[in-house]
Amino acid sequence: MELEIKNLCVSVNNKKILNDFNLTIKKGEVHAIMGPNGTGKSTLSRVLLGDSNYCIDSGDIFLDHESILNLDTFLRARKGMFLCYQNPLSIDGITNSEFIRTALNEQLEKPIGLYDFIKQMEQNIDDLSMKQDMMHRNLNQGFSGGERKKNEVLQMKMLKPKFVIFDELDSGLDVDSLKIVCDNINEYLSENPDTSVLIITHYKRILDYIHPDYVHIMKNGTITGSGDLSLAQKIEKFGYDEAFATIPGEDNE
Amino acid sequence: MNKIQLDNKNIILKDKENYLNIDNYIELNIVVLKNRQCKLVILGTNNYQLNITLEENSSLMVNSLNKDNSVNICFHLLKNSCLTYYHSVLSKVDSVNNFAIYHEEEGSQSILNNNGINLSTNKLFFSIDGVIPKKIVNINCSQNSKIINLSDGNSKIIPNLIIDSNDIIASHSAYIGQMNEDEVFYLASRGINNEDIQKLLFKALLLGKMELSFEREEYEKKINEWW
């Protein structure tokens, strides 16, 4: 699935957050955005999913060449967009399986049978080294930070999206869990090669597992420079400003 | 499970699990005997009035699911008794829910959770009085109430803690408002449409805190029917 963001300007309470933002992610490509805190990275992920708290001042977002600006959040998700949240919510009274089954049935013409659903869930829960009782527990209720992140990836594997945004996937995951989660994502991407990915991160370590085709630096609501994985290495070593100064052809004043 | 027969106004709870289906107006006196631990499940579709006494060292957990009704419930808590009450209401006509909890002897505890969904322009009131008289000590009295307004309904929560004693713990919380925007966005971002989001979140509000066992299936069925 191809995503194109064109000259996007976004504000909240009259404060500009995204400023003439441009990015194209082609089918099957993996892009990573890195940037200092408060630069609008998480805002971008919520805007892509249509969070109505943000005001689109100008610009457009295209999914497979069709504008999605007028689509409600649930319709964007049904088109194949998926946001893996930085801080997934917990909701008391809705079980994990009930939530995922409802979401899955919304995109199917014929509801999935209970047996098939449980079989798929059990397999994916095993793959992610989660406890089987997670299926019957309330959505993220009492889950640790790492369990919540695994639960997000479980949802991804069940719902099979075509465009996935990982917003700080590595926060809250220990080293072993990060590897398990990334192995699952890589397996998903090799089984679904048309799926495009946007990784939002502060640290390079996740990019050691999921190799990006492009790395972008984001600052003050816009992309200020792009490169390959070596850019992430420079950011980690020298910080954003110095790494940006090394990008050839950029206006680094 | 003991199905309570409504031909008798005085009920003594002896069994662990008791079921009460209220579809005609009733007034009932319920007693939980000394040292007993009981659970009472109520399905209420008509108005009712309950007078519930918890004898010494007894405990009672009540799950109560209601639709379009009004209730008056009075609790008398004797020494070291423990009450946990979950009262949920789905309402599109006027619904007034009055609770009075009298901590009559020391060491008694009460936790009252009221959750309501106001579907239309009707009234939905929760009025809760927690009463702790002089010299009654070592008491825990907690009230939590939440109402979601779907339309321009007139919803009100009146939490009263009437405390005339020291050495007690008392608390209350009250919320009236719309659905939580973050929860709605999270569910929508998985492709769930608005109607199904409401269904999921309202079921979560009405049943989420309850410790459900045999009544789960019937409660879920009723919410789907009533919706």
Short mmCIF file of C-alpha atoms in Angstrom, two decimals:
data_model
loop_
_atom_site.label_atom_id
_atom_site.label_comp_id
_atom_site.label_asym_id
_atom_site.label_seq_id
_atom_site.Cartn_x
_atom_site.Cartn_y
_atom_site.Cartn_z
CA MET A 1 0.00 0.00 0.00
CA GLU A 2 1.36 3.42 -0.92
CA LEU A 3 1.06 6.45 1.33
CA GLU A 4 1.66 9.98 0.14
CA ILE A 5 1.58 12.96 2.48
CA LYS A 6 1.56 16.25 0.57
CA ASN A 7 2.29 19.67 2.07
CA LEU A 8 0.46 18.75 5.24
CA CYS A 9 -0.02 21.52 7.82
CA VAL A 10 -1.70 20.52 11.08
CA SER A 11 -2.51 22.50 14.20
CA VAL A 12 -4.12 21.99 17.55
CA ASN A 13 -5.56 24.92 19.53
CA ASN A 14 -4.04 27.26 16.94
CA LYS A 15 -0.57 25.83 17.57
CA LYS A 16 1.13 24.55 14.44
CA ILE A 17 2.40 20.98 14.91
CA LEU A 18 3.07 19.74 11.38
CA ASN A 19 4.45 22.28 8.99
CA ASP A 20 4.42 21.62 5.23
CA PHE A 21 5.11 17.94 5.84
CA ASN A 22 5.88 15.78 2.81
CA LEU A 23 6.56 12.05 2.68
CA THR A 24 5.95 9.23 0.23
CA ILE A 25 6.13 5.60 1.31
CA LYS A 26 5.83 3.21 -1.57
CA LYS A 27 4.35 -0.28 -1.48
CA GLY A 28 6.54 -2.62 0.60
CA GLU A 29 8.93 0.10 1.80
CA VAL A 30 10.02 0.56 5.40
CA HIS A 31 10.64 4.15 6.52
CA ALA A 32 11.83 5.36 9.91
CA ILE A 33 11.32 8.82 11.37
CA MET A 34 13.61 9.95 14.15
CA GLY A 35 13.51 13.28 15.89
CA PRO A 36 13.71 15.09 19.21
CA ASN A 37 10.84 15.04 21.69
CA GLY A 38 7.88 17.27 20.88
CA THR A 39 8.62 17.56 17.19
CA GLY A 40 5.29 16.13 16.06
CA LYS A 41 6.11 12.47 15.38
CA SER A 42 3.27 11.00 17.42
CA THR A 43 0.91 13.71 16.16
CA LEU A 44 1.72 12.53 12.63
CA SER A 45 0.69 8.98 13.49
CA ARG A 46 -2.65 10.09 14.96
CA VAL A 47 -3.32 12.49 12.09
CA LEU A 48 -2.77 9.65 9.61
CA LEU A 49 -5.47 7.69 11.44
CA GLY A 50 -7.82 10.70 11.45
CA ASP A 51 -7.80 11.90 15.06
CA SER A 52 -10.39 14.69 15.05
CA ASN A 53 -8.57 16.60 17.80
CA TYR A 54 -6.14 17.83 15.17
CA CYS A 55 -7.06 20.42 12.59
CA ILE A 56 -5.79 19.90 9.04
CA ASP A 57 -5.01 23.45 7.87
CA SER A 58 -3.82 22.47 4.40
CA GLY A 59 -2.33 19.63 2.39
CA ASP A 60 -3.57 16.11 1.78
CA ILE A 61 -2.97 12.44 2.59
CA PHE A 62 -3.32 9.82 -0.13
CA LEU A 63 -3.57 6.09 0.32
CA ASP A 64 -3.04 4.25 -2.96
CA HIS A 65 -3.62 7.61 -4.75
CA GLU A 66 -6.97 8.27 -3.05
CA SER A 67 -7.36 11.10 -0.56
CA ILE A 68 -8.34 9.82 2.88
CA LEU A 69 -8.81 13.20 4.56
CA ASN A 70 -12.58 12.86 4.60
CA LEU A 71 -12.59 9.29 5.86
CA ASP A 72 -13.48 8.48 9.46
CA THR A 73 -10.88 6.66 11.53
CA PHE A 74 -12.63 3.29 11.30
CA LEU A 75 -12.77 3.53 7.51
CA ARG A 76 -9.05 4.34 7.29
CA ALA A 77 -8.39 1.27 9.43
CA ARG A 78 -10.59 -0.84 7.17
CA LYS A 79 -8.57 0.36 4.19
CA GLY A 80 -5.61 -1.33 5.85
CA MET A 81 -4.01 1.31 8.10
CA PHE A 82 -2.87 0.21 11.53
CA LEU A 83 -1.30 2.21 14.33
CA CYS A 84 0.73 0.32 16.90
CA TYR A 85 0.39 2.74 19.82
CA GLN A 86 3.14 4.09 22.00
CA ASN A 87 0.88 3.82 25.06
CA PRO A 88 -1.95 1.38 24.30
CA LEU A 89 -5.07 2.03 26.36
CA SER A 90 -6.58 -0.39 28.78
CA ILE A 91 -10.33 -0.83 28.85
CA ASP A 92 -12.04 -2.63 31.69
CA GLY A 93 -14.93 -4.86 30.69
CA ILE A 94 -13.88 -5.66 27.12
CA THR A 95 -11.90 -8.86 26.77
CA ASN A 96 -8.96 -9.02 24.40
CA SER A 97 -10.57 -11.75 22.31
CA GLU A 98 -13.93 -9.96 22.13
CA PHE A 99 -12.21 -6.78 20.97
CA ILE A 100 -10.04 -8.47 18.32
CA ARG A 101 -12.89 -10.66 17.08
CA THR A 102 -15.17 -7.63 16.73
CA ALA A 103 -12.46 -5.75 14.81
CA LEU A 104 -11.76 -8.76 12.61
CA ASN A 105 -15.42 -9.36 11.81
CA GLU A 106 -15.85 -5.71 10.80
CA GLN A 107 -13.50 -6.27 7.86
CA LEU A 108 -14.81 -9.69 6.82
CA GLU A 109 -17.85 -10.35 4.68
CA LYS A 110 -18.69 -13.44 6.70
CA PRO A 111 -17.90 -13.46 10.45
CA ILE A 112 -15.01 -15.70 11.45
CA GLY A 113 -16.02 -18.92 13.19
CA LEU A 114 -15.14 -19.21 16.87
CA TYR A 115 -12.94 -22.29 16.34
CA ASP A 116 -10.90 -20.67 13.56
CA PHE A 117 -10.57 -17.47 15.57
CA ILE A 118 -9.32 -19.23 18.69
CA LYS A 119 -6.90 -21.33 16.65
CA GLN A 120 -5.40 -18.23 15.01
CA MET A 121 -5.22 -16.39 18.31
CA GLU A 122 -3.52 -19.30 20.07
CA GLN A 123 -0.94 -19.60 17.32
CA ASN A 124 -0.13 -15.88 17.31
CA ILE A 125 -0.06 -15.70 21.11
CA ASP A 126 2.43 -18.59 21.09
CA ASP A 127 4.56 -16.90 18.42
CA LEU A 128 4.76 -13.78 20.57
CA SER A 129 5.57 -15.79 23.73
CA MET A 130 2.52 -14.38 25.46
CA LYS A 131 0.46 -16.22 28.06
CA GLN A 132 -2.65 -17.87 26.62
CA ASP A 133 -4.86 -16.32 29.31
CA MET A 134 -4.21 -12.89 27.72
CA MET A 135 -6.96 -13.80 25.29
CA HIS A 136 -9.60 -13.77 28.03
CA ARG A 137 -8.30 -10.90 30.10
CA ASN A 138 -9.69 -7.39 29.80
CA LEU A 139 -8.07 -5.31 27.09
CA ASN A 140 -4.58 -4.40 28.34
CA GLN A 141 -5.90 -4.40 31.92
CA GLY A 142 -3.05 -5.19 34.29
CA PHE A 143 -0.68 -5.81 31.36
CA SER A 144 2.92 -4.67 31.75
CA GLY A 145 4.32 -2.17 29.23
CA GLY A 146 5.93 -5.02 27.30
CA GLU A 147 2.76 -7.12 27.30
CA ARG A 148 0.80 -4.19 25.92
CA LYS A 149 3.25 -3.79 23.06
CA LYS A 150 3.09 -7.50 22.31
CA ASN A 151 -0.68 -7.22 22.38
CA GLU A 152 -0.51 -4.48 19.74
CA VAL A 153 1.56 -6.73 17.51
CA LEU A 154 -0.87 -9.58 18.18
CA GLN A 155 -3.66 -7.33 16.89
CA MET A 156 -1.58 -6.51 13.81
CA LYS A 157 -1.05 -10.20 13.07
CA MET A 158 -4.76 -10.92 13.47
CA LEU A 159 -6.06 -7.94 11.48
CA LYS A 160 -3.45 -8.15 8.71
CA PRO A 161 -3.08 -4.45 7.79
CA LYS A 162 -1.32 -3.17 4.68
CA PHE A 163 0.15 -0.02 6.15
CA VAL A 164 1.55 -0.17 9.68
CA ILE A 165 2.81 2.66 11.88
CA PHE A 166 4.92 1.67 14.87
CA ASP A 167 5.00 4.55 17.34
CA GLU A 168 7.96 3.98 19.68
CA LEU A 169 7.50 0.23 19.60
CA ASP A 170 10.67 -0.35 21.58
CA SER A 171 9.65 1.68 24.64
CA GLY A 172 8.62 -0.66 27.44
CA LEU A 173 10.12 -3.75 25.78
CA ASP A 174 13.07 -5.57 27.30
CA VAL A 175 15.83 -6.87 25.03
CA ASP A 176 14.38 -10.37 24.66
CA SER A 177 10.84 -9.12 24.09
CA LEU A 178 12.04 -6.59 21.51
CA LYS A 179 13.68 -9.41 19.58
CA ILE A 180 10.55 -11.59 19.74
CA VAL A 181 8.32 -8.72 18.64
CA CYS A 182 10.63 -7.70 15.78
CA ASP A 183 10.99 -11.31 14.62
CA ASN A 184 7.20 -11.50 14.41
CA ILE A 185 7.02 -8.23 12.49
CA ASN A 186 9.72 -9.34 10.05
CA GLU A 187 7.93 -12.62 9.52
CA TYR A 188 4.70 -10.72 8.88
CA LEU A 189 6.44 -8.45 6.37
CA SER A 190 7.99 -11.37 4.52
CA GLU A 191 4.57 -13.05 4.30
CA ASN A 192 2.93 -9.76 3.24
CA PRO A 193 5.58 -8.06 1.09
CA ASP A 194 3.23 -5.29 -0.10
CA THR A 195 2.82 -4.00 3.44
CA SER A 196 4.42 -0.60 4.00
CA VAL A 197 5.81 0.46 7.34
CA LEU A 198 6.49 3.71 9.13
CA ILE A 199 8.61 3.38 12.27
CA ILE A 200 8.67 6.29 14.69
CA THR A 201 11.53 5.95 17.12
CA HIS A 202 14.11 7.72 19.23
CA TYR A 203 16.61 4.88 19.17
CA LYS A 204 18.44 2.94 16.52
CA ARG A 205 18.12 -0.43 18.25
CA ILE A 206 14.73 -1.27 16.71
CA LEU A 207 16.20 -0.47 13.27
CA ASP A 208 18.85 -3.13 13.87
CA TYR A 209 16.01 -5.66 13.79
CA ILE A 210 13.66 -4.10 11.23
CA HIS A 211 15.86 -2.63 8.54
CA PRO A 212 14.48 0.57 7.05
CA ASP A 213 14.87 1.55 3.39
CA TYR A 214 14.92 5.21 4.43
CA VAL A 215 15.58 7.12 7.64
CA HIS A 216 14.25 10.67 8.06
CA ILE A 217 15.04 13.34 10.61
CA MET A 218 11.99 15.28 11.75
CA LYS A 219 12.27 18.65 13.43
CA ASN A 220 9.71 21.40 14.08
CA GLY A 221 6.96 19.49 12.36
CA THR A 222 8.69 18.74 9.10
CA ILE A 223 11.30 16.40 7.62
CA THR A 224 14.64 18.13 7.58
CA GLY A 225 16.78 15.39 6.15
CA SER A 226 16.72 11.82 4.85
CA GLY A 227 19.19 9.02 4.35
CA ASP A 228 19.70 5.33 4.88
CA LEU A 229 20.38 3.31 8.02
CA SER A 230 23.76 5.01 8.40
CA LEU A 231 21.88 8.25 9.23
CA ALA A 232 20.36 6.53 12.27
CA GLN A 233 23.83 5.45 13.32
CA LYS A 234 25.07 9.04 13.04
CA ILE A 235 22.09 10.33 15.02
CA GLU A 236 22.84 7.89 17.80
CA LYS A 237 26.51 8.81 17.81
CA PHE A 238 26.42 12.58 17.30
CA GLY A 239 22.87 13.77 18.00
CA TYR A 240 20.33 15.25 15.59
CA ASP A 241 22.05 18.53 14.68
CA GLU A 242 25.44 17.06 13.84
CA ALA A 243 23.92 14.12 11.98
CA PHE A 244 21.80 16.52 9.94
CA ALA A 245 24.92 18.52 9.03
CA THR A 246 26.44 15.44 7.42
CA ILE A 247 23.58 14.88 4.95
CA PRO A 248 24.89 15.79 1.49
CA GLY A 249 22.90 18.32 -0.52
CA GLU A 250 20.77 19.55 2.43
CA ASP A 251 20.58 23.19 3.37
CA ASN A 252 22.24 22.86 6.74
CA GLU A 253 22.35 26.49 7.74
CA MET B 1 -28.06 -20.98 42.33
CA ASN B 2 -31.20 -20.22 44.33
CA LYS B 3 -34.01 -18.58 42.34
CA ILE B 4 -35.78 -16.35 44.82
CA GLN B 5 -39.57 -16.68 44.76
CA LEU B 6 -41.34 -13.37 45.05
CA ASP B 7 -44.45 -14.53 46.90
CA ASN B 8 -42.72 -13.81 50.17
CA LYS B 9 -41.74 -10.28 51.18
CA ASN B 10 -39.10 -11.51 53.62
CA ILE B 11 -36.13 -13.31 52.15
CA ILE B 12 -33.34 -14.90 54.12
CA LEU B 13 -30.26 -15.52 52.02
CA LYS B 14 -28.74 -18.88 52.88
CA ASP B 15 -27.31 -20.04 49.56
CA LYS B 16 -24.07 -18.76 48.13
CA GLU B 17 -25.65 -17.69 44.83
CA ASN B 18 -29.12 -16.19 44.58
CA TYR B 19 -31.02 -14.88 41.58
CA LEU B 20 -33.80 -12.32 41.65
CA ASN B 21 -35.75 -11.37 38.53
CA ILE B 22 -37.86 -8.27 39.12
CA ASP B 23 -40.39 -7.56 36.40
CA ASN B 24 -43.26 -6.40 38.65
CA TYR B 25 -43.14 -3.76 41.36
CA ILE B 26 -42.00 -5.28 44.65
CA GLU B 27 -40.93 -4.34 48.15
CA LEU B 28 -38.62 -6.86 49.76
CA ASN B 29 -36.80 -7.34 53.03
CA ILE B 30 -33.60 -9.32 52.58
CA VAL B 31 -31.45 -10.60 55.41
CA VAL B 32 -27.99 -12.11 55.10
CA LEU B 33 -27.52 -14.31 58.15
CA LYS B 34 -24.60 -14.04 60.55
CA ASN B 35 -21.30 -15.42 59.21
CA ARG B 36 -22.72 -16.15 55.73
CA GLN B 37 -21.08 -15.09 52.45
CA CYS B 38 -23.70 -14.63 49.75
CA LYS B 39 -24.04 -13.30 46.26
CA LEU B 40 -27.24 -11.82 44.89
CA VAL B 41 -27.86 -11.29 41.19
CA ILE B 42 -30.69 -8.94 40.23
CA LEU B 43 -32.25 -8.38 36.84
CA GLY B 44 -34.61 -5.44 37.19
CA THR B 45 -37.07 -4.23 34.59
CA ASN B 46 -39.63 -2.74 36.99
CA ASN B 47 -39.43 -0.44 40.00
CA TYR B 48 -38.50 -1.98 43.31
CA GLN B 49 -37.73 -1.26 46.90
CA LEU B 50 -35.25 -3.32 48.91
CA ASN B 51 -34.42 -3.29 52.57
CA ILE B 52 -31.23 -5.30 53.01
CA THR B 53 -29.69 -6.23 56.37
CA LEU B 54 -26.25 -7.76 56.72
CA GLU B 55 -25.88 -9.47 60.04
CA GLU B 56 -22.64 -9.75 62.01
CA ASN B 57 -19.61 -11.02 60.04
CA SER B 58 -21.66 -11.60 56.90
CA SER B 59 -20.80 -10.43 53.42
CA LEU B 60 -22.92 -9.78 50.37
CA MET B 61 -21.95 -9.07 46.80
CA VAL B 62 -24.73 -7.83 44.55
CA ASN B 63 -24.67 -7.57 40.77
CA SER B 64 -27.72 -5.66 39.60
CA LEU B 65 -28.57 -4.90 35.97
CA ASN B 66 -31.56 -2.66 35.37
CA LYS B 67 -33.51 -1.09 32.57
CA ASP B 68 -35.96 1.81 32.61
CA ASN B 69 -36.80 1.51 36.29
CA SER B 70 -36.45 3.36 39.58
CA VAL B 71 -35.20 1.84 42.79
CA ASN B 72 -35.07 2.62 46.52
CA ILE B 73 -32.55 0.54 48.39
CA CYS B 74 -31.71 0.75 52.06
CA PHE B 75 -28.84 -1.18 53.66
CA HIS B 76 -28.29 -1.89 57.34
CA LEU B 77 -24.77 -3.05 58.06
CA LEU B 78 -24.13 -4.75 61.38
CA LYS B 79 -20.81 -5.56 63.03
CA ASN B 80 -17.94 -6.47 60.67
CA SER B 81 -20.28 -7.01 57.71
CA CYS B 82 -19.15 -6.29 54.19
CA LEU B 83 -21.26 -5.07 51.25
CA THR B 84 -20.12 -4.82 47.63
CA TYR B 85 -22.86 -3.55 45.34
CA TYR B 86 -22.71 -3.05 41.55
CA HIS B 87 -25.77 -1.26 40.23
CA SER B 88 -26.00 -0.71 36.46
CA VAL B 89 -28.84 1.04 34.63
CA LEU B 90 -29.66 1.49 30.97
CA SER B 91 -32.38 4.06 30.73
CA LYS B 92 -34.48 5.88 28.17
CA VAL B 93 -37.26 6.88 30.58
CA ASP B 94 -36.93 8.74 33.89
CA SER B 95 -34.97 6.66 36.36
CA VAL B 96 -34.36 7.65 39.99
CA ASN B 97 -32.05 5.42 42.00
CA ASN B 98 -31.87 6.11 45.74
CA PHE B 99 -29.48 4.33 48.06
CA ALA B 100 -29.05 4.71 51.80
CA ILE B 101 -26.29 2.81 53.58
CA TYR B 102 -26.49 2.77 57.36
CA HIS B 103 -23.31 1.60 59.02
CA GLU B 104 -25.06 0.64 62.24
CA GLU B 105 -22.22 -1.18 63.95
CA GLU B 106 -18.45 -1.02 64.01
CA GLY B 107 -16.15 -2.64 61.48
CA SER B 108 -18.63 -2.64 58.60
CA GLN B 109 -17.60 -1.91 55.03
CA SER B 110 -19.54 -0.81 51.96
CA ILE B 111 -18.50 -0.31 48.37
CA LEU B 112 -21.24 0.94 46.09
CA ASN B 113 -20.63 1.26 42.34
CA ASN B 114 -23.33 2.85 40.19
CA ASN B 115 -23.03 2.98 36.43
CA GLY B 116 -25.66 4.33 34.12
CA ILE B 117 -26.28 5.13 30.49
CA ASN B 118 -28.80 7.82 29.76
CA LEU B 119 -30.04 7.07 26.27
CA SER B 120 -32.48 9.90 25.66
CA THR B 121 -33.63 13.24 27.10
CA ASN B 122 -34.88 11.59 30.28
CA LYS B 123 -33.75 11.97 33.91
CA LEU B 124 -31.20 9.58 35.33
CA PHE B 125 -30.47 10.24 39.00
CA PHE B 126 -28.22 8.47 41.47
CA SER B 127 -28.62 9.61 45.05
CA ILE B 128 -26.42 7.86 47.60
CA ASP B 129 -26.35 8.49 51.35
CA GLY B 130 -23.61 6.88 53.39
CA VAL B 131 -24.49 7.30 57.06
CA ILE B 132 -22.04 6.70 59.92
CA PRO B 133 -23.43 7.63 63.34
CA LYS B 134 -21.54 8.72 66.47
CA LYS B 135 -19.17 6.22 68.11
CA ILE B 136 -19.38 3.73 65.23
CA VAL B 137 -15.72 3.22 64.36
CA ASN B 138 -13.47 1.31 61.96
CA ILE B 139 -15.77 1.88 59.00
CA ASN B 140 -14.99 1.92 55.30
CA CYS B 141 -17.63 3.60 53.13
CA SER B 142 -16.96 4.11 49.43
CA GLN B 143 -19.23 5.32 46.60
CA ASN B 144 -18.36 5.52 42.89
CA SER B 145 -20.85 6.69 40.30
CA LYS B 146 -20.62 7.26 36.58
CA ILE B 147 -23.23 8.26 34.01
CA ILE B 148 -22.69 8.47 30.26
CA ASN B 149 -25.10 10.83 28.53
CA LEU B 150 -25.83 9.85 24.97
CA SER B 151 -28.16 12.72 24.30
CA ASP B 152 -29.30 15.83 26.20
CA GLY B 153 -30.55 13.84 29.16
CA ASN B 154 -30.82 15.32 32.62
CA SER B 155 -28.39 13.26 34.66
CA LYS B 156 -27.50 13.90 38.27
CA ILE B 157 -25.34 12.25 40.92
CA ILE B 158 -25.84 13.24 44.53
CA PRO B 159 -23.23 11.61 46.77
CA ASN B 160 -23.74 12.28 50.49
CA LEU B 161 -21.45 11.13 53.25
CA ILE B 162 -23.11 11.88 56.58
CA ILE B 163 -20.36 11.19 59.09
CA ASP B 164 -20.62 11.74 62.80
CA SER B 165 -17.72 9.58 63.90
CA ASN B 166 -13.92 9.44 63.89
CA ASP B 167 -11.74 6.55 62.73
CA ILE B 168 -13.49 5.91 59.46
CA ILE B 169 -12.45 5.86 55.81
CA ALA B 170 -14.92 7.36 53.36
CA SER B 171 -14.68 8.35 49.72
CA HIS B 172 -16.80 9.18 46.73
CA SER B 173 -16.33 9.81 43.04
CA ALA B 174 -18.82 11.01 40.48
CA TYR B 175 -18.60 11.44 36.71
CA ILE B 176 -21.23 12.55 34.23
CA GLY B 177 -20.20 13.02 30.63
CA GLN B 178 -19.67 11.58 27.21
CA MET B 179 -17.77 8.49 26.15
CA ASN B 180 -14.00 8.64 26.63
CA GLU B 181 -12.59 10.07 23.37
CA ASP B 182 -9.32 8.15 23.62
CA GLU B 183 -11.14 4.85 24.03
CA VAL B 184 -13.37 5.65 21.05
CA PHE B 185 -10.33 6.52 18.91
CA TYR B 186 -8.47 3.38 19.95
CA LEU B 187 -11.38 1.12 19.01
CA ALA B 188 -12.08 3.04 15.78
CA SER B 189 -8.43 2.71 14.78
CA ARG B 190 -8.99 -1.04 14.61
CA GLY B 191 -11.81 -0.60 12.11
CA ILE B 192 -14.74 -0.82 14.53
CA ASN B 193 -17.69 1.36 13.54
CA ASN B 194 -19.37 3.85 15.88
CA GLU B 195 -22.37 1.68 16.68
CA ASP B 196 -20.24 -1.31 17.66
CA ILE B 197 -17.91 0.96 19.65
CA GLN B 198 -20.89 2.15 21.67
CA LYS B 199 -22.02 -1.42 22.23
CA LEU B 200 -18.58 -2.50 23.42
CA LEU B 201 -18.00 0.51 25.65
CA PHE B 202 -21.46 0.44 27.19
CA LYS B 203 -21.25 -3.23 27.96
CA ALA B 204 -17.86 -2.50 29.50
CA LEU B 205 -19.36 0.28 31.63
CA LEU B 206 -22.38 -1.73 32.77
CA LEU B 207 -20.66 -5.05 33.42
CA GLY B 208 -16.95 -4.25 33.47
CA LYS B 209 -16.42 -3.98 37.21
CA MET B 210 -18.77 -6.81 38.18
CA GLU B 211 -17.43 -10.20 39.17
CA LEU B 212 -19.64 -12.21 36.85
CA SER B 213 -20.22 -15.93 36.99
CA PHE B 214 -23.44 -17.76 36.07
CA GLU B 215 -25.21 -14.49 35.19
CA ARG B 216 -22.68 -13.37 32.53
CA GLU B 217 -24.44 -14.96 29.59
CA GLU B 218 -27.88 -13.68 30.54
CA TYR B 219 -26.62 -10.16 31.28
CA GLU B 220 -24.83 -9.95 27.92
CA LYS B 221 -27.92 -11.27 26.14
CA LYS B 222 -30.13 -8.71 27.89
CA ILE B 223 -27.85 -5.78 27.00
CA ASN B 224 -27.90 -6.83 23.35
CA GLU B 225 -31.71 -7.13 23.49
CA TRP B 226 -32.18 -3.79 25.23
CA TRP B 227 -29.84 -1.92 22.96
#
